[in-house]
């Protein structure tokens, strides 16, 4: 069964070499992953919680993530429009 998550104001997308799609869920302040099977997971941030704390996965907080890019090593780079910073999320 596919997981359904209500994505609010998606701004940016990036795709890795395995075909996973990463979406900045701006209004929910999270980074979502949609795998090839259509499973949606939150890889970083806490839905509805704003901030700029670094941390592992959902221990991190974001404030209106917008742009997103991925490099050849699987690192994600997220531009936050409210915090005026660029954050790096490593694959681990």
N, CA, C and O atoms as a GROMACS GRO file, in nm:
protein
  368
    1UNK      N    1   0.084  -0.119   0.000
    1UNK     CA    2   0.000   0.000   0.000
    1UNK      C    3   0.088   0.124   0.000
    1UNK      O    4   0.194   0.126   0.062
    2UNK      N    5   0.043   0.225  -0.070
    2UNK     CA    6   0.118   0.350  -0.077
    2UNK      C    7   0.085   0.436   0.044
    2UNK      O    8  -0.028   0.436   0.093
    3UNK      N    9   0.186   0.508   0.091
    3UNK     CA   10   0.168   0.600   0.202
    3UNK      C   11   0.119   0.732   0.146
    3UNK      O   12   0.171   0.781   0.046
    4UNK      N   13   0.019   0.791   0.211
    4UNK     CA   14  -0.030   0.922   0.168
    4UNK      C   15   0.007   1.025   0.272
    4UNK      O   16  -0.030   1.012   0.389
    5UNK      N   17   0.080   1.127   0.230
    5UNK     CA   18   0.117   1.239   0.315
    5UNK      C   19   0.072   1.364   0.242
    5UNK      O   20   0.095   1.378   0.122
    6UNK      N   21   0.009   1.454   0.314
    6UNK     CA   22  -0.039   1.578   0.255
    6UNK      C   23   0.077   1.676   0.243
    6UNK      O   24   0.119   1.735   0.342
    7UNK      N   25   0.129   1.692   0.122
    7UNK     CA   26   0.240   1.785   0.098
    7UNK      C   27   0.181   1.923   0.072
    7UNK      O   28   0.096   1.940  -0.016
    8UNK      N   29   0.227   2.021   0.148
    8UNK     CA   30   0.176   2.157   0.139
    8UNK      C   31   0.279   2.248   0.075
    8UNK      O   32   0.388   2.267   0.129
    9UNK      N   33   0.246   2.304  -0.038
    9UNK     CA   34   0.331   2.397  -0.112
    9UNK      C   35   0.469   2.340  -0.144
    9UNK      O   36   0.571   2.391  -0.096
   10UNK      N   37   0.472   2.235  -0.224
   10UNK     CA   38   0.602   2.184  -0.268
   10UNK      C   39   0.670   2.285  -0.358
   10UNK      O   40   0.610   2.334  -0.454
   11UNK      N   41   0.795   2.318  -0.327
   11UNK     CA   42   0.868   2.418  -0.405
   11UNK      C   43   0.973   2.357  -0.494
   11UNK      O   44   0.983   2.391  -0.611
   12UNK      N   45   1.051   2.267  -0.439
   12UNK     CA   46   1.162   2.213  -0.516
   12UNK      C   47   1.160   2.062  -0.519
   12UNK      O   48   1.108   1.997  -0.429
   13UNK      N   49   1.220   2.006  -0.626
   13UNK     CA   50   1.235   1.862  -0.636
   13UNK      C   51   1.376   1.829  -0.685
   13UNK      O   52   1.438   1.905  -0.758
   14UNK      N   53   1.423   1.714  -0.642
   14UNK     CA   54   1.551   1.660  -0.688
   14UNK      C   55   1.533   1.509  -0.700
   14UNK      O   56   1.452   1.450  -0.628
   15UNK      N   57   1.607   1.448  -0.790
   15UNK     CA   58   1.597   1.303  -0.809
   15UNK      C   59   1.737   1.244  -0.801
   15UNK      O   60   1.832   1.297  -0.858
   16UNK      N   61   1.749   1.131  -0.730
   16UNK     CA   62   1.880   1.068  -0.718
   16UNK      C   63   1.898   0.963  -0.828
   16UNK      O   64   1.809   0.941  -0.910
   17UNK      N   65   2.015   0.898  -0.828
   17UNK     CA   66   2.047   0.803  -0.935
   17UNK      C   67   1.962   0.676  -0.928
   17UNK      O   68   1.957   0.600  -1.025
   18UNK      N   69   1.896   0.652  -0.814
   18UNK     CA   70   1.808   0.535  -0.800
   18UNK      C   71   1.664   0.567  -0.836
   18UNK      O   72   1.578   0.479  -0.834
   19UNK      N   73   1.637   0.693  -0.868
   19UNK     CA   74   1.502   0.732  -0.906
   19UNK      C   75   1.416   0.779  -0.790
   19UNK      O   76   1.296   0.801  -0.808
   20UNK      N   77   1.475   0.796  -0.672
   20UNK     CA   78   1.400   0.851  -0.559
   20UNK      C   79   1.382   1.001  -0.580
   20UNK      O   80   1.473   1.070  -0.623
   21UNK      N   81   1.263   1.048  -0.548
   21UNK     CA   82   1.230   1.189  -0.564
   21UNK      C   83   1.232   1.256  -0.426
   21UNK      O   84   1.174   1.203  -0.331
   22UNK      N   85   1.298   1.370  -0.416
   22UNK     CA   86   1.303   1.446  -0.291
   22UNK      C   87   1.230   1.578  -0.313
   22UNK      O   88   1.253   1.646  -0.413
   23UNK      N   89   1.141   1.612  -0.221
   23UNK     CA   90   1.054   1.728  -0.236
   23UNK      C   91   1.066   1.816  -0.112
   23UNK      O   92   1.062   1.766   0.000
   24UNK      N   93   1.080   1.947  -0.134
   24UNK     CA   94   1.072   2.040  -0.022
   24UNK      C   95   0.924   2.070   0.003
   24UNK      O   96   0.856   2.126  -0.082
   25UNK      N   97   0.878   2.032   0.120
   25UNK     CA   98   0.739   2.053   0.162
   25UNK      C   99   0.738   2.183   0.243
   25UNK      O  100   0.744   2.181   0.366
   26UNK      N  101   0.731   2.293   0.173
   26UNK     CA  102   0.756   2.425   0.230
   26UNK      C  103   0.666   2.460   0.348
   26UNK      O  104   0.714   2.504   0.452
   27UNK      N  105   0.536   2.440   0.333
   27UNK     CA  106   0.444   2.482   0.439
   27UNK      C  107   0.450   2.389   0.559
   27UNK      O  108   0.421   2.432   0.671
   28UNK      N  109   0.486   2.263   0.538
   28UNK     CA  110   0.501   2.169   0.650
   28UNK      C  111   0.642   2.170   0.709
   28UNK      O  112   0.667   2.106   0.811
   29UNK      N  113   0.735   2.244   0.645
   29UNK     CA  114   0.872   2.262   0.694
   29UNK      C  115   0.949   2.130   0.700
   29UNK      O  116   1.024   2.104   0.794
   30UNK      N  117   0.930   2.046   0.597
   30UNK     CA  118   0.994   1.916   0.593
   30UNK      C  119   1.053   1.887   0.456
   30UNK      O  120   1.024   1.955   0.358
   31UNK      N  121   1.136   1.783   0.452
   31UNK     CA  122   1.190   1.730   0.328
   31UNK      C  123   1.132   1.590   0.314
   31UNK      O  124   1.149   1.506   0.403
   32UNK      N  125   1.065   1.564   0.203
   32UNK     CA  126   0.999   1.435   0.182
   32UNK      C  127   1.073   1.356   0.075
   32UNK      O  128   1.132   1.412  -0.017
   33UNK      N  129   1.069   1.223   0.089
   33UNK     CA  130   1.125   1.132  -0.010
   33UNK      C  131   1.011   1.047  -0.064
   33UNK      O  132   0.931   0.993   0.012
   34UNK      N  133   1.004   1.037  -0.196
   34UNK     CA  134   0.907   0.949  -0.260
   34UNK      C  135   0.987   0.845  -0.338
   34UNK      O  136   1.057   0.878  -0.434
   35UNK      N  137   0.978   0.718  -0.294
   35UNK     CA  138   1.059   0.615  -0.359
   35UNK      C  139   0.987   0.562  -0.484
   35UNK      O  140   0.877   0.606  -0.517
   36UNK      N  141   1.051   0.468  -0.551
   36UNK     CA  142   0.998   0.414  -0.677
   36UNK      C  143   0.864   0.343  -0.660
   36UNK      O  144   0.788   0.330  -0.756
   37UNK      N  145   0.836   0.297  -0.539
   37UNK     CA  146   0.709   0.229  -0.512
   37UNK      C  147   0.599   0.328  -0.474
   37UNK      O  148   0.484   0.289  -0.452
   38UNK      N  149   0.634   0.458  -0.466
   38UNK     CA  150   0.536   0.559  -0.429
   38UNK      C  151   0.524   0.582  -0.280
   38UNK      O  152   0.434   0.653  -0.235
   39UNK      N  153   0.613   0.521  -0.202
   39UNK     CA  154   0.611   0.538  -0.056
   39UNK      C  155   0.669   0.674  -0.023
   39UNK      O  156   0.779   0.708  -0.066
   40UNK      N  157   0.595   0.753   0.054
   40UNK     CA  158   0.638   0.887   0.094
   40UNK      C  159   0.683   0.883   0.239
   40UNK      O  160   0.609   0.837   0.327
   41UNK      N  161   0.805   0.931   0.264
   41UNK     CA  162   0.856   0.939   0.401
   41UNK      C  163   0.913   1.078   0.426
   41UNK      O  164   0.952   1.148   0.333
   42UNK      N  165   0.918   1.114   0.552
   42UNK     CA  166   0.982   1.239   0.592
   42UNK      C  167   1.126   1.206   0.627
   42UNK      O  168   1.151   1.128   0.719
   43UNK      N  169   1.220   1.265   0.554
   43UNK     CA  170   1.360   1.235   0.583
   43UNK      C  171   1.425   1.340   0.672
   43UNK      O  172   1.528   1.314   0.734
   44UNK      N  173   1.365   1.459   0.677
   44UNK     CA  174   1.421   1.564   0.762
   44UNK      C  175   1.311   1.665   0.795
   44UNK      O  176   1.223   1.693   0.714
   45UNK      N  177   1.319   1.717   0.916
   45UNK     CA  178   1.223   1.816   0.961
   45UNK      C  179   1.107   1.755   1.035
   45UNK      O  180   1.088   1.633   1.035
   46UNK      N  181   1.029   1.842   1.097
   46UNK     CA  182   0.912   1.801   1.173
   46UNK      C  183   0.792   1.877   1.118
   46UNK      O  184   0.792   2.000   1.113
   47UNK      N  185   0.690   1.805   1.079
   47UNK     CA  186   0.573   1.867   1.017
   47UNK      C  187   0.511   1.970   1.109
   47UNK      O  188   0.471   1.940   1.222
   48UNK      N  189   0.503   2.094   1.059
   48UNK     CA  190   0.441   2.203   1.134
   48UNK      C  191   0.531   2.271   1.235
   48UNK      O  192   0.489   2.367   1.300
   49UNK      N  193   0.655   2.224   1.249
   49UNK     CA  194   0.749   2.282   1.346
   49UNK      C  195   0.855   2.361   1.270
   49UNK      O  196   0.924   2.306   1.184
   50UNK      N  197   0.869   2.490   1.302
   50UNK     CA  198   0.970   2.572   1.235
   50UNK      C  199   1.094   2.587   1.321
   50UNK      O  200   1.088   2.572   1.443
   51UNK      N  201   1.206   2.615   1.256
   51UNK     CA  202   1.332   2.636   1.326
   51UNK      C  203   1.448   2.625   1.231
   51UNK      O  204   1.431   2.623   1.109
   52UNK      N  205   1.567   2.618   1.287
   52UNK     CA  206   1.687   2.600   1.205
   52UNK      C  207   1.787   2.511   1.277
   52UNK      O  208   1.908   2.528   1.264
   53UNK      N  209   1.736   2.415   1.354
   53UNK     CA  210   1.823   2.325   1.429
   53UNK      C  211   1.877   2.215   1.340
   53UNK      O  212   1.803   2.156   1.261
   54UNK      N  213   2.006   2.187   1.353
   54UNK     CA  214   2.065   2.073   1.286
   54UNK      C  215   2.037   1.950   1.370
   54UNK      O  216   2.025   1.960   1.492
   55UNK      N  217   2.026   1.836   1.306
   55UNK     CA  218   2.002   1.712   1.378
   55UNK      C  219   1.978   1.600   1.281
   55UNK      O  220   1.965   1.621   1.160
   56UNK      N  221   1.971   1.479   1.334
   56UNK     CA  222   1.948   1.360   1.254
   56UNK      C  223   1.800   1.350   1.217
   56UNK      O  224   1.714   1.349   1.306
   57UNK      N  225   1.769   1.342   1.090
   57UNK     CA  226   1.633   1.318   1.043
   57UNK      C  227   1.531   1.417   1.095
   57UNK      O  228   1.542   1.538   1.073
   58UNK      N  229   1.431   1.365   1.166
   58UNK     CA  230   1.323   1.449   1.214
   58UNK      C  231   1.361   1.530   1.338
   58UNK      O  232   1.279   1.606   1.389
   59UNK      N  233   1.483   1.517   1.386
   59UNK     CA  234   1.532   1.604   1.494
   59UNK      C  235   1.575   1.740   1.439
   59UNK      O  236   1.591   1.835   1.515
   60UNK      N  237   1.594   1.747   1.308
   60UNK     CA  238   1.627   1.875   1.245
   60UNK      C  239   1.499   1.956   1.227
   60UNK      O  240   1.390   1.900   1.217
   61UNK      N  241   1.514   2.089   1.224
   61UNK     CA  242   1.399   2.174   1.194
   61UNK      C  243   1.434   2.269   1.081
   61UNK      O  244   1.549   2.311   1.066
   62UNK      N  245   1.333   2.301   1.001
   62UNK     CA  246   1.347   2.389   0.886
   62UNK      C  247   1.240   2.497   0.894
   62UNK      O  248   1.143   2.484   0.969
   63UNK      N  249   1.258   2.601   0.816
   63UNK     CA  250   1.156   2.706   0.807
   63UNK      C  251   1.139   2.742   0.660
   63UNK      O  252   1.220   2.815   0.603
   64UNK      N  253   1.034   2.690   0.600
   64UNK     CA  254   1.000   2.712   0.460
   64UNK      C  255   1.111   2.669   0.364
   64UNK      O  256   1.164   2.752   0.290
   65UNK      N  257   1.148   2.540   0.365
   65UNK     CA  258   1.247   2.495   0.267
   65UNK      C  259   1.192   2.512   0.126
   65UNK      O  260   1.075   2.486   0.101
   66UNK      N  261   1.278   2.556   0.035
   66UNK     CA  262   1.231   2.585  -0.101
   66UNK      C  263   1.312   2.507  -0.204
   66UNK      O  264   1.269   2.400  -0.248
   67UNK      N  265   1.428   2.558  -0.242
   67UNK     CA  266   1.510   2.492  -0.343
   67UNK      C  267   1.579   2.369  -0.288
   67UNK      O  268   1.609   2.361  -0.169
   68UNK      N  269   1.603   2.273  -0.376
   68UNK     CA  270   1.672   2.151  -0.335
   68UNK      C  271   1.756   2.100  -0.452
   68UNK      O  272   1.715   2.109  -0.568
   69UNK      N  273   1.873   2.047  -0.420
   69UNK     CA  274   1.961   1.988  -0.521
   69UNK      C  275   2.029   1.867  -0.458
   69UNK      O  276   2.036   1.856  -0.336
   70UNK      N  277   2.077   1.777  -0.542
   70UNK     CA  278   2.146   1.658  -0.493
   70UNK      C  279   2.277   1.643  -0.570
   70UNK      O  280   2.283   1.671  -0.690
   71UNK      N  281   2.382   1.598  -0.500
   71UNK     CA  282   2.510   1.576  -0.568
   71UNK      C  283   2.530   1.427  -0.595
   71UNK      O  284   2.444   1.345  -0.561
   72UNK      N  285   2.643   1.392  -0.656
   72UNK     CA  286   2.670   1.252  -0.693
   72UNK      C  287   2.691   1.160  -0.574
   72UNK      O  288   2.684   1.038  -0.589
   73UNK      N  289   2.716   1.216  -0.456
   73UNK     CA  290   2.734   1.135  -0.336
   73UNK      C  291   2.604   1.117  -0.258
   73UNK      O  292   2.602   1.050  -0.155
   74UNK      N  293   2.496   1.176  -0.307
   74UNK     CA  294   2.367   1.163  -0.239
   74UNK      C  295   2.339   1.269  -0.135
   74UNK      O  296   2.240   1.262  -0.063
   75UNK      N  297   2.428   1.369  -0.125
   75UNK     CA  298   2.404   1.480  -0.032
   75UNK      C  299   2.297   1.571  -0.090
   75UNK      O  300   2.302   1.606  -0.208
   76UNK      N  301   2.201   1.609  -0.007
   76UNK     CA  302   2.098   1.705  -0.048
   76UNK      C  303   2.137   1.843   0.003
   76UNK      O  304   2.191   1.856   0.112
   77UNK      N  305   2.109   1.944  -0.076
   77UNK     CA  306   2.132   2.083  -0.037
   77UNK      C  307   1.997   2.154  -0.045
   77UNK      O  308   1.932   2.156  -0.150
   78UNK      N  309   1.955   2.212   0.067
   78UNK     CA  310   1.823   2.272   0.078
   78UNK      C  311   1.837   2.421   0.108
   78UNK      O  312   1.903   2.460   0.204
   79UNK      N  313   1.774   2.503   0.025
   79UNK     CA  314   1.771   2.648   0.049
   79UNK      C  315   1.644   2.681   0.126
   79UNK      O  316   1.533   2.648   0.084
   80UNK      N  317   1.662   2.749   0.240
   80UNK     CA  318   1.548   2.790   0.321
   80UNK      C  319   1.524   2.938   0.301
   80UNK      O  320   1.612   3.020   0.328
   81UNK      N  321   1.406   2.972   0.253
   81UNK     CA  322   1.380   3.111   0.223
   81UNK      C  323   1.358   3.196   0.347
   81UNK      O  324   1.393   3.314   0.346
   82UNK      N  325   1.301   3.143   0.453
   82UNK     CA  326   1.276   3.224   0.573
   82UNK      C  327   1.401   3.240   0.658
   82UNK      O  328   1.426   3.347   0.712
   83UNK      N  329   1.480   3.132   0.670
   83UNK     CA  330   1.602   3.138   0.751
   83UNK      C  331   1.721   3.196   0.673
   83UNK      O  332   1.824   3.228   0.733
   84UNK      N  333   1.708   3.210   0.542
   84UNK     CA  334   1.813   3.266   0.457
   84UNK      C  335   1.943   3.186   0.467
   84UNK      O  336   2.052   3.243   0.475
   85UNK      N  337   1.930   3.054   0.466
   85UNK     CA  338   2.048   2.967   0.474
   85UNK      C  339   2.033   2.851   0.376
   85UNK      O  340   1.924   2.821   0.327
   86UNK      N  341   2.145   2.786   0.349
   86UNK     CA  342   2.147   2.662   0.271
   86UNK      C  343   2.195   2.553   0.364
   86UNK      O  344   2.299   2.566   0.429
   87UNK      N  345   2.119   2.445   0.370
   87UNK     CA  346   2.149   2.336   0.461
   87UNK      C  347   2.189   2.212   0.381
   87UNK      O  348   2.141   2.191   0.270
   88UNK      N  349   2.275   2.130   0.438
   88UNK     CA  350   2.319   2.006   0.375
   88UNK      C  351   2.262   1.889   0.454
   88UNK      O  352   2.269   1.886   0.577
   89UNK      N  353   2.205   1.793   0.382
   89UNK     CA  354   2.156   1.669   0.443
   89UNK      C  355   2.235   1.556   0.380
   89UNK      O  356   2.227   1.532   0.260
   90UNK      N  357   2.313   1.485   0.463
   90UNK     CA  358   2.389   1.374   0.407
   90UNK      C  359   2.304   1.247   0.402
   90UNK      O  360   2.202   1.239   0.471
   91UNK      N  361   2.344   1.149   0.323
   91UNK     CA  362   2.260   1.030   0.305
   91UNK      C  363   2.238   0.946   0.431
   91UNK      O  364   2.147   0.863   0.436
   92UNK      N  365   2.318   0.967   0.531
   92UNK     CA  366   2.301   0.888   0.654
   92UNK      C  367   2.208   0.958   0.750
   92UNK      O  368   2.182   0.907   0.858
   0.00000   0.00000   0.00000
